[in-house]
Amino acid sequence: MAAEPVWSVDPRTGKPREQVAVEATAEEVDQAVRAAQATREALADRVLRAAFLRTAADLLDASGEHVVEAADAETALGPVRLTGELARTTAQLRAFADVVEDGSFLDVRIDRPDPGAIPPRPDLRRWKIPLGVVAVYAASNFPLAFSVPGGDTASALAAGCPVVVKAHPDHPATSELCASLLRRAAAKAGLPEDVVVLVHGFDAGLELVRHPLVAAAGFTGSIRGGRALFDAAVARPVPIPFHGELGSLNPVVVTEAAAAERAEEIGAGLAGSMTLGAGQFCTKPGLVLAPRGAAGDRFLDALTAAVSETEPAVMLDHRMRDAFVAGVAERAALAGVHTPVTPGAGGAHTVSAGVLAVDAAALSGDGHRLLLEECFGPVTVVARYSTREEVTAVLGLLPGNLTAGLHIAEDDETAAPLLAELTPLAGRVLVNGWPTGVAVAAAQHHGGPYPATTSTSTSVGATAIERWLRPVTYQSTPDHLLPPELRDGNPLGVPRR
């Protein structure tokens, strides 16, 4: 059977650009995983790991013009957005190099022996070791920051885990380019190139998560695709951790006091957030609870005016465009749903942003539950509430989310109880801000209750490295047999408790 070609497609026209690869066979996936597995010993050197991550960032920056050009040709996200995404990606790589050098991620803990304790305590020395080969499933909407050189790859490599990336079909040429730069960086830093290996193809993705040498997986994408891979990961003879980001509605509550204070500002801010990147951010605010009355009307008018001025946009591919057009049409057809700005097709290859409005009370009916599901693209649902109880009722219907937002006024008496209601729903709770910006920082958490993610971990920030590690304790082990990080005198100077 002939190998299936992998084509780079122009989303602005729907036409193939070039064939960049062929889909990997089961045998080729096996070879890729075994090649990555063979690099584990070399990758154990933290000095080389840090140098590799910085070299990868340098090579990506040096090839920035070419990388951005390739990504724009395949995603239509535009040079400005992609230049910023590249900067974020390389900063992330350098940040993880700092994490590797610091050594705190090893979480070293030492308990000296105490024969007089009850029960007696032996010498115990605990740290964390890499799990092994990590499978990374690239995202469609971030061809750099959440794909081949993105956060899952950077954090796994920082942990000492080789990576096999399953490229996303929306940007295979960009994936090939970035993989080649990472592999060149590895060689330049003194590591085997196969610390990063790239494969293409849907079937290859399934083979990858089932491979017995794959020790963990990271995924960013749809609920349907992510759940299928998650189920495969836990159904293996030896189940593995599957850190998936699957979907999020990202609810926002606007209090009556906030609307009265700055309705126009909040409306304009929402428009900018929900249309950013053609509404293709995983943190797009997809449901906004706004009050009835004059202040709420002003908010909706400002949102309507700003969204109406948004130009038609190209989505990442025509499959997503068609799903958006069908999805918003189905939602707009529900009883009681109004369209202050009608979303849908903007042309043969584009979509138009829109706003759907509905009474908050209607969301409790089974026929309107569709409005509580993510619709990928530039649309948001504004649910108008009359009472605080209606807000509570809607929040009680929501699944897990990446983010939850709250817009309040100064000395807003409803702020504290609303914040308490939103906190169980999301991994990041924002006050008087918009979620479509995820800072790469030590305190960041990009995750949330299912279906936002399949684990309690973050995929952004320094603690993302924890996903790819497991603790090991050495008991009563002679000093010369211990890893250097655990020996008496702390010869490598790592932080220890």
Coordinates of C-alpha atoms in Angstrom, one line a residue:
M1 CA 0.0 0.0 0.0
A2 CA 1.4 3.3 -1.1
A3 CA 2.2 5.9 1.6
E4 CA -0.3 8.7 1.8
P5 CA 1.1 12.1 0.8
V6 CA 1.0 15.0 3.2
W7 CA 0.1 18.3 1.5
S8 CA 0.6 21.9 2.7
V9 CA -2.7 23.7 1.9
D10 CA -3.4 27.5 1.6
P11 CA -6.4 28.3 3.8
R12 CA -7.0 31.5 1.9
T13 CA -7.9 29.5 -1.2
G14 CA -8.3 25.9 -0.1
K15 CA -5.7 24.8 -2.7
P16 CA -2.7 22.5 -2.1
R17 CA 0.6 24.3 -2.0
E18 CA 3.1 21.5 -2.0
Q19 CA 3.7 18.0 -0.8
V20 CA 6.0 18.2 2.2
A21 CA 6.0 14.6 3.6
V22 CA 4.2 11.2 3.6
E23 CA 2.2 9.8 6.5
A24 CA 4.2 7.5 8.7
T25 CA 3.5 3.8 8.7
A26 CA 3.3 1.8 11.9
E27 CA 6.8 0.5 11.3
E28 CA 8.1 4.1 10.9
V29 CA 6.4 5.2 14.1
D30 CA 8.1 2.3 15.8
Q31 CA 11.5 3.4 14.4
A32 CA 10.8 7.0 15.5
V33 CA 10.0 6.1 19.0
R34 CA 13.0 3.7 19.3
A35 CA 15.3 6.4 17.9
A36 CA 14.0 8.9 20.5
Q37 CA 14.3 6.3 23.3
A38 CA 18.0 5.7 22.4
T39 CA 18.8 9.4 23.3
R40 CA 17.6 9.3 26.9
E41 CA 21.1 8.8 28.4
A42 CA 22.5 11.7 26.5
L43 CA 19.6 13.9 27.4
A44 CA 20.2 13.2 31.1
D45 CA 23.0 15.8 31.1
R46 CA 21.3 19.0 32.4
V47 CA 24.1 21.2 31.1
L48 CA 23.6 19.9 27.6
R49 CA 19.8 20.2 27.9
A50 CA 19.9 23.8 28.9
A51 CA 22.4 24.6 26.1
F52 CA 20.2 22.7 23.6
L53 CA 17.0 24.7 24.6
R54 CA 18.8 28.0 24.2
T55 CA 20.4 27.0 20.9
A56 CA 17.0 26.0 19.6
A57 CA 15.6 29.4 20.6
D58 CA 18.5 31.1 18.8
L59 CA 18.1 29.1 15.6
L60 CA 14.4 29.7 15.5
D61 CA 15.0 33.5 16.0
A62 CA 17.7 33.5 13.3
S63 CA 15.3 31.8 10.9
G64 CA 12.3 33.9 12.1
E65 CA 11.4 35.4 8.7
H66 CA 11.3 32.0 7.0
V67 CA 9.4 30.4 9.9
V68 CA 6.8 33.2 10.0
E69 CA 6.4 33.1 6.2
A70 CA 5.9 29.3 6.2
A71 CA 3.4 29.5 9.1
D72 CA 1.4 32.3 7.5
A73 CA 1.1 30.5 4.2
E74 CA -0.5 27.5 6.0
T75 CA -2.6 29.2 8.7
A76 CA -3.4 32.7 7.4
L77 CA -2.8 34.0 10.9
G78 CA -0.8 36.9 9.6
P79 CA 2.9 38.0 10.1
V80 CA 2.2 40.3 13.1
R81 CA 0.4 37.6 15.1
L82 CA 3.0 34.9 14.1
T83 CA 6.0 37.1 14.8
G84 CA 4.6 37.6 18.3
E85 CA 4.0 33.8 18.6
L86 CA 7.5 33.1 17.6
A87 CA 8.9 35.4 20.2
R88 CA 6.7 33.7 22.8
T89 CA 8.0 30.3 21.6
T90 CA 11.6 31.2 21.8
A91 CA 11.2 32.9 25.2
Q92 CA 9.5 29.7 26.4
L93 CA 12.5 27.6 25.4
R94 CA 14.9 30.0 27.1
A95 CA 12.7 30.0 30.2
F96 CA 12.9 26.2 30.4
A97 CA 16.6 26.4 30.0
D98 CA 16.7 28.5 33.1
V99 CA 14.4 26.0 34.9
V100 CA 16.8 23.2 34.0
E101 CA 19.9 25.0 35.3
D102 CA 18.2 26.1 38.5
G103 CA 17.3 22.5 39.4
S104 CA 14.3 23.3 41.7
F105 CA 12.1 21.2 39.4
L106 CA 13.9 18.1 40.7
D107 CA 12.2 18.7 44.1
V108 CA 15.0 17.2 46.1
R109 CA 14.0 16.3 49.7
I110 CA 16.3 14.7 52.2
D111 CA 15.4 13.2 55.5
R112 CA 18.4 12.2 57.7
P113 CA 18.2 9.0 59.6
D114 CA 16.7 9.1 63.1
P115 CA 16.8 5.8 64.9
G116 CA 14.9 7.4 67.9
A117 CA 11.9 8.4 65.8
I118 CA 8.7 6.3 66.2
P119 CA 8.9 4.4 63.9
P120 CA 12.6 4.7 63.3
R121 CA 13.5 6.7 60.2
P122 CA 16.1 5.6 57.7
D123 CA 18.1 7.9 55.4
L124 CA 15.6 8.9 52.7
R125 CA 16.5 11.0 49.6
R126 CA 13.8 11.9 47.1
W127 CA 13.9 13.5 43.7
K128 CA 12.2 13.4 40.3
I129 CA 13.3 11.6 37.2
P130 CA 12.0 11.8 33.6
L131 CA 9.3 9.4 32.5
G132 CA 10.7 8.6 29.1
V133 CA 9.6 9.3 25.5
V134 CA 6.8 11.8 25.3
A135 CA 4.4 11.9 22.4
V136 CA 3.3 15.5 21.6
Y137 CA 0.3 16.2 19.5
A138 CA 0.6 19.6 17.8
A139 CA -2.2 22.2 17.9
S140 CA -3.9 23.7 14.9
N141 CA -4.3 27.2 16.2
F142 CA -0.8 27.8 17.4
P143 CA 1.6 26.5 14.8
L144 CA 4.6 27.5 16.9
A145 CA 3.8 28.0 20.6
F146 CA 1.7 24.8 21.0
S147 CA 3.2 22.8 18.2
V148 CA 6.5 21.3 17.3
P149 CA 8.7 23.8 19.2
G150 CA 6.0 24.7 21.7
G151 CA 5.3 24.3 25.4
D152 CA 4.8 20.5 25.5
T153 CA 8.0 19.9 23.6
A154 CA 10.0 22.4 25.5
S155 CA 8.9 21.2 28.9
A156 CA 9.3 17.6 28.1
L157 CA 12.8 18.1 26.8
A158 CA 13.6 20.2 29.9
A159 CA 12.5 17.3 32.0
G160 CA 14.9 15.1 30.2
C161 CA 12.3 13.3 28.0
P162 CA 12.9 12.8 24.3
V163 CA 9.9 13.8 22.1
V164 CA 8.1 12.4 19.1
V165 CA 5.8 15.0 17.7
K166 CA 2.7 14.2 15.6
A167 CA 2.5 17.2 13.3
H168 CA -0.9 18.9 12.8
P169 CA -2.2 18.5 9.2
D170 CA -2.9 22.2 9.0
H171 CA 0.8 23.2 9.0
P172 CA 3.0 20.3 7.9
A173 CA 5.6 22.5 6.2
T174 CA 6.0 24.7 9.2
S175 CA 6.3 21.5 11.4
E176 CA 9.0 20.1 9.1
L177 CA 10.9 23.4 9.2
C178 CA 10.7 23.8 13.0
A179 CA 11.6 20.1 13.6
S180 CA 14.7 20.5 11.4
L181 CA 15.8 23.6 13.4
L182 CA 15.3 21.7 16.7
R183 CA 17.3 18.7 15.5
R184 CA 20.1 21.0 14.2
A185 CA 20.1 22.7 17.6
A186 CA 20.5 19.3 19.3
A187 CA 23.5 18.4 17.2
K188 CA 25.0 21.8 17.8
A189 CA 24.6 21.4 21.5
G190 CA 26.2 18.0 21.5
L191 CA 23.1 15.9 21.7
P192 CA 21.7 13.3 19.2
E193 CA 19.3 14.8 16.7
D194 CA 16.7 12.2 17.6
V195 CA 15.9 13.8 20.9
V196 CA 13.1 15.3 18.6
V197 CA 11.5 13.2 15.9
L198 CA 8.5 14.3 13.7
V199 CA 5.8 12.0 12.3
H200 CA 2.7 12.8 10.2
G201 CA -0.7 11.1 9.8
F202 CA -3.8 10.3 11.7
D203 CA -3.0 6.6 12.0
A204 CA 0.5 7.5 13.1
G205 CA -1.0 9.5 16.0
L206 CA -2.9 6.4 17.2
E207 CA 0.2 4.2 16.8
L208 CA 2.2 6.7 18.8
V209 CA 0.0 6.8 21.8
R210 CA -0.2 3.0 21.9
H211 CA 3.6 2.4 21.5
P212 CA 4.9 0.6 24.5
L213 CA 8.0 2.8 24.8
V214 CA 5.9 6.0 24.9
A215 CA 5.7 7.0 28.5
A216 CA 3.3 10.1 28.4
A217 CA 1.5 12.3 25.9
G218 CA 0.6 15.9 25.6
F219 CA -2.3 17.1 23.4
T220 CA -4.0 20.3 22.4
G221 CA -7.1 20.1 20.2
S222 CA -10.8 19.1 20.1
I223 CA -12.8 17.2 22.7
R224 CA -13.5 14.4 20.2
G225 CA -9.9 13.9 19.1
G226 CA -8.4 14.3 22.5
R227 CA -10.9 12.0 24.2
A228 CA -10.2 9.3 21.6
L229 CA -6.4 9.5 22.3
F230 CA -7.0 9.7 26.1
D231 CA -9.1 6.5 26.0
A232 CA -6.3 4.8 23.9
A233 CA -3.7 6.0 26.5
V234 CA -5.6 4.5 29.5
A235 CA -6.6 1.3 27.6
R236 CA -3.0 0.3 27.0
P237 CA -1.7 -2.8 28.8
V238 CA 0.4 -0.2 30.7
P239 CA -1.6 3.0 30.9
I240 CA 0.2 6.3 30.6
P241 CA -0.5 9.9 31.6
F242 CA -2.3 11.8 28.9
H243 CA -2.2 15.6 29.4
G244 CA -4.9 16.8 27.0
E245 CA -6.4 20.3 26.5
L246 CA -9.7 19.6 24.9
G247 CA -12.1 22.5 24.9
S248 CA -13.3 25.5 26.9
L249 CA -16.2 27.9 26.9
N250 CA -14.4 30.4 29.2
P251 CA -17.5 32.1 30.8
V252 CA -17.5 35.7 31.9
V253 CA -19.8 37.4 34.3
V254 CA -20.4 41.2 34.1
T255 CA -22.0 42.5 37.3
E256 CA -24.7 45.2 37.2
A257 CA -22.4 47.6 38.9
A258 CA -19.6 47.0 36.4
A259 CA -22.0 47.5 33.5
A260 CA -23.3 50.8 35.0
E261 CA -19.7 52.0 35.5
R262 CA -18.1 51.1 32.1
A263 CA -20.5 49.3 29.8
E264 CA -18.9 50.6 26.6
E265 CA -15.4 49.7 27.7
I266 CA -16.4 46.2 28.6
G267 CA -18.3 45.7 25.3
A268 CA -15.3 46.9 23.2
G269 CA -12.9 44.7 25.2
L270 CA -15.1 41.6 24.7
A271 CA -15.2 42.3 21.0
G272 CA -11.5 42.4 20.7
S273 CA -11.0 39.3 22.8
M274 CA -13.6 37.1 21.0
T275 CA -12.6 38.0 17.5
L276 CA -8.8 37.8 18.1
G277 CA -7.2 35.4 15.7
A278 CA -10.6 34.8 14.1
G279 CA -11.9 33.5 17.4
Q280 CA -9.6 30.6 17.3
F281 CA -8.0 31.0 20.7
C282 CA -8.6 28.2 23.2
T283 CA -9.3 31.0 25.8
K284 CA -11.9 32.9 23.7
P285 CA -14.7 34.1 25.9
G286 CA -17.7 32.1 24.5
L287 CA -20.4 32.9 27.0
V288 CA -21.0 36.2 28.8
L289 CA -23.6 36.7 31.5
A290 CA -24.6 40.4 31.3
P291 CA -27.4 42.2 33.2
R292 CA -30.8 43.2 31.8
G293 CA -31.6 46.9 31.9
A294 CA -30.1 50.1 30.5
A295 CA -26.5 49.4 31.5
G296 CA -26.6 45.9 30.0
D297 CA -28.2 47.4 26.8
R298 CA -25.3 49.8 26.6
F299 CA -22.8 47.0 26.9
L300 CA -24.5 45.0 24.2
D301 CA -24.7 48.0 21.9
A302 CA -21.0 48.6 22.3
L303 CA -20.2 44.9 21.7
T304 CA -22.5 45.0 18.6
A305 CA -20.8 48.1 17.2
A306 CA -17.3 46.8 17.6
V307 CA -18.0 43.3 16.2
S308 CA -19.9 44.8 13.2
E309 CA -16.7 46.6 12.3
T310 CA -14.6 43.4 12.3
E311 CA -13.5 42.3 8.8
P312 CA -14.3 38.8 7.5
A313 CA -11.5 36.5 8.4
V314 CA -9.9 33.3 7.1
M315 CA -9.9 30.3 9.5
L316 CA -7.2 27.8 9.8
D317 CA -8.8 25.4 7.3
H318 CA -12.0 25.0 5.3
R319 CA -13.2 22.1 7.5
M320 CA -13.1 24.5 10.5
R321 CA -14.8 27.2 8.5
D322 CA -17.6 24.9 7.5
A323 CA -18.0 23.7 11.1
F324 CA -18.2 27.3 12.3
V325 CA -20.8 28.3 9.7
A326 CA -23.0 25.2 10.5
G327 CA -22.5 25.6 14.2
V328 CA -23.6 29.2 14.4
A329 CA -26.5 28.6 12.1
E330 CA -27.8 25.8 14.4
R331 CA -27.4 28.0 17.5
A332 CA -29.0 31.0 15.9
A333 CA -32.1 28.9 14.9
L334 CA -32.8 28.0 18.6
A335 CA -36.0 29.5 20.0
G336 CA -35.4 32.9 21.7
V337 CA -31.9 33.4 20.3
H338 CA -31.3 36.8 18.7
T339 CA -28.5 37.9 16.5
P340 CA -27.3 41.5 17.2
V341 CA -24.6 40.6 14.7
T342 CA -25.2 37.6 12.5
P343 CA -22.2 35.2 12.4
G344 CA -21.6 32.9 9.4
A345 CA -19.9 32.8 6.0
G346 CA -18.1 36.0 5.0
G347 CA -17.3 34.7 1.6
A348 CA -16.1 31.5 -0.1
H349 CA -13.1 31.3 2.1
T350 CA -13.9 33.5 5.1
V351 CA -16.2 33.9 8.1
S352 CA -17.9 36.9 9.6
A353 CA -17.9 37.4 13.4
G354 CA -21.1 37.6 15.3
V355 CA -23.0 37.8 18.6
L356 CA -25.9 35.7 19.8
A357 CA -28.1 36.9 22.6
V358 CA -30.5 34.9 24.7
D359 CA -32.3 35.1 28.1
A360 CA -30.2 33.4 30.8
A361 CA -33.2 31.5 32.0
A362 CA -33.5 29.8 28.6
L363 CA -30.2 28.1 29.1
S364 CA -31.6 25.7 31.6
G365 CA -33.8 24.1 29.0
D366 CA -32.4 21.0 27.2
G367 CA -33.0 22.5 23.8
H368 CA -30.5 25.3 24.5
R369 CA -27.6 23.3 26.0
L370 CA -25.8 23.8 22.6
L371 CA -25.2 27.4 23.6
L372 CA -23.1 26.1 26.5
E373 CA -20.7 24.2 24.2
E374 CA -17.7 25.8 22.6
C375 CA -18.1 27.0 19.0
F376 CA -14.6 27.4 17.6
G377 CA -14.5 30.7 15.7
P378 CA -15.5 34.4 16.1
V379 CA -18.8 34.2 18.0
T380 CA -19.9 34.7 21.6
V381 CA -23.2 34.1 23.4
V382 CA -24.5 36.9 25.6
A383 CA -26.9 35.6 28.2
R384 CA -29.0 38.4 29.8
Y385 CA -29.9 37.9 33.5
S386 CA -32.4 39.6 35.7
T387 CA -31.4 38.1 39.1
R388 CA -28.4 36.8 40.9
E389 CA -30.1 33.4 41.1
E390 CA -30.1 33.2 37.3
V391 CA -26.4 33.7 37.2
T392 CA -25.9 30.9 39.7
A393 CA -28.2 28.6 37.8
V394 CA -26.2 29.1 34.5
L395 CA -22.9 28.6 36.2
G396 CA -24.2 25.4 37.7
L397 CA -24.7 24.0 34.2
L398 CA -21.2 24.6 33.0
P399 CA -18.5 22.0 32.5
G400 CA -14.8 22.7 33.3
N401 CA -13.0 25.6 31.7
L402 CA -9.5 26.9 31.1
T403 CA -10.6 30.4 32.3
A404 CA -13.5 32.2 34.0
G405 CA -13.8 36.0 34.0
L406 CA -15.5 38.5 36.3
H407 CA -16.0 42.2 35.6
I408 CA -16.8 44.2 38.7
A409 CA -16.9 47.8 39.9
E410 CA -15.0 49.3 42.8
D411 CA -16.6 48.2 46.1
D412 CA -18.8 45.7 44.2
E413 CA -20.7 43.8 46.9
T414 CA -21.3 40.8 44.6
A415 CA -17.6 40.3 43.8
A416 CA -16.6 37.9 46.5
P417 CA -19.5 35.4 46.2
L418 CA -19.2 35.4 42.4
L419 CA -15.5 34.8 42.5
A420 CA -16.1 31.9 44.8
E421 CA -18.7 30.5 42.4
L422 CA -16.3 30.9 39.4
T423 CA -13.2 29.4 41.0
P424 CA -14.3 25.7 40.9
L425 CA -15.1 26.1 37.1
A426 CA -11.6 27.0 35.8
G427 CA -7.9 26.9 36.2
R428 CA -7.4 30.6 35.8
V429 CA -9.8 33.2 37.1
L430 CA -9.6 36.8 35.8
V431 CA -11.0 39.9 37.3
N432 CA -11.6 42.9 35.0
G433 CA -9.6 41.4 32.2
W434 CA -9.9 39.2 29.1
P435 CA -8.5 35.6 28.9
T436 CA -7.0 35.7 25.4
G437 CA -3.5 36.2 26.6
V438 CA -1.6 33.5 28.5
A439 CA 1.6 34.8 30.0
V440 CA 4.5 32.4 30.2
A441 CA 5.3 32.7 33.9
A442 CA 6.1 30.7 37.0
A443 CA 2.7 31.4 38.5
Q444 CA 0.7 30.7 35.3
H445 CA -1.8 27.8 35.2
H446 CA -3.2 26.9 31.8
G447 CA -5.6 24.0 32.5
G448 CA -8.8 23.3 34.2
P449 CA -11.5 20.7 35.2
Y450 CA -12.6 18.3 32.4
P451 CA -13.1 18.8 29.5
A452 CA -10.8 21.8 29.6
T453 CA -8.0 19.3 30.4
T454 CA -7.7 15.7 31.3
S455 CA -5.3 16.3 34.2
T456 CA -4.8 18.9 36.9
S457 CA -1.5 20.1 35.3
T458 CA -0.7 23.2 33.4
S459 CA 0.7 23.3 29.8
V460 CA 2.1 26.8 30.2
G461 CA 4.6 28.1 32.7
A462 CA 7.5 26.6 34.6
T463 CA 5.5 24.0 36.4
A464 CA 4.5 22.4 33.0
I465 CA 7.7 20.4 33.4
E466 CA 6.1 18.4 36.3
R467 CA 3.9 16.5 33.8
W468 CA 6.9 14.6 32.5
L469 CA 8.5 13.6 35.9
R470 CA 7.9 11.0 38.6
P471 CA 9.3 10.9 42.1
V472 CA 11.9 8.3 43.3
T473 CA 13.2 7.8 46.8
Y474 CA 16.5 6.2 47.7
Q475 CA 16.6 4.6 51.1
S476 CA 19.8 3.9 53.0
T477 CA 21.9 4.2 49.8
P478 CA 25.6 4.7 50.0
D479 CA 26.6 8.2 49.0
H480 CA 28.8 7.2 46.0
L481 CA 25.8 5.3 44.5
L482 CA 23.4 8.3 44.7
P483 CA 22.8 10.7 41.8
P484 CA 25.1 13.7 42.3
E485 CA 22.1 15.9 43.1
L486 CA 21.3 13.8 46.2
R487 CA 24.8 13.3 47.6
D488 CA 26.2 14.8 50.8
G489 CA 27.7 18.2 50.3
N490 CA 25.4 18.9 47.4
P491 CA 28.1 19.0 44.8
L492 CA 25.9 20.4 42.0
G493 CA 24.3 23.0 44.2
V494 CA 20.6 22.2 43.5
P495 CA 17.9 23.5 45.8
R496 CA 17.1 20.9 48.5
R497 CA 14.8 20.5 51.4

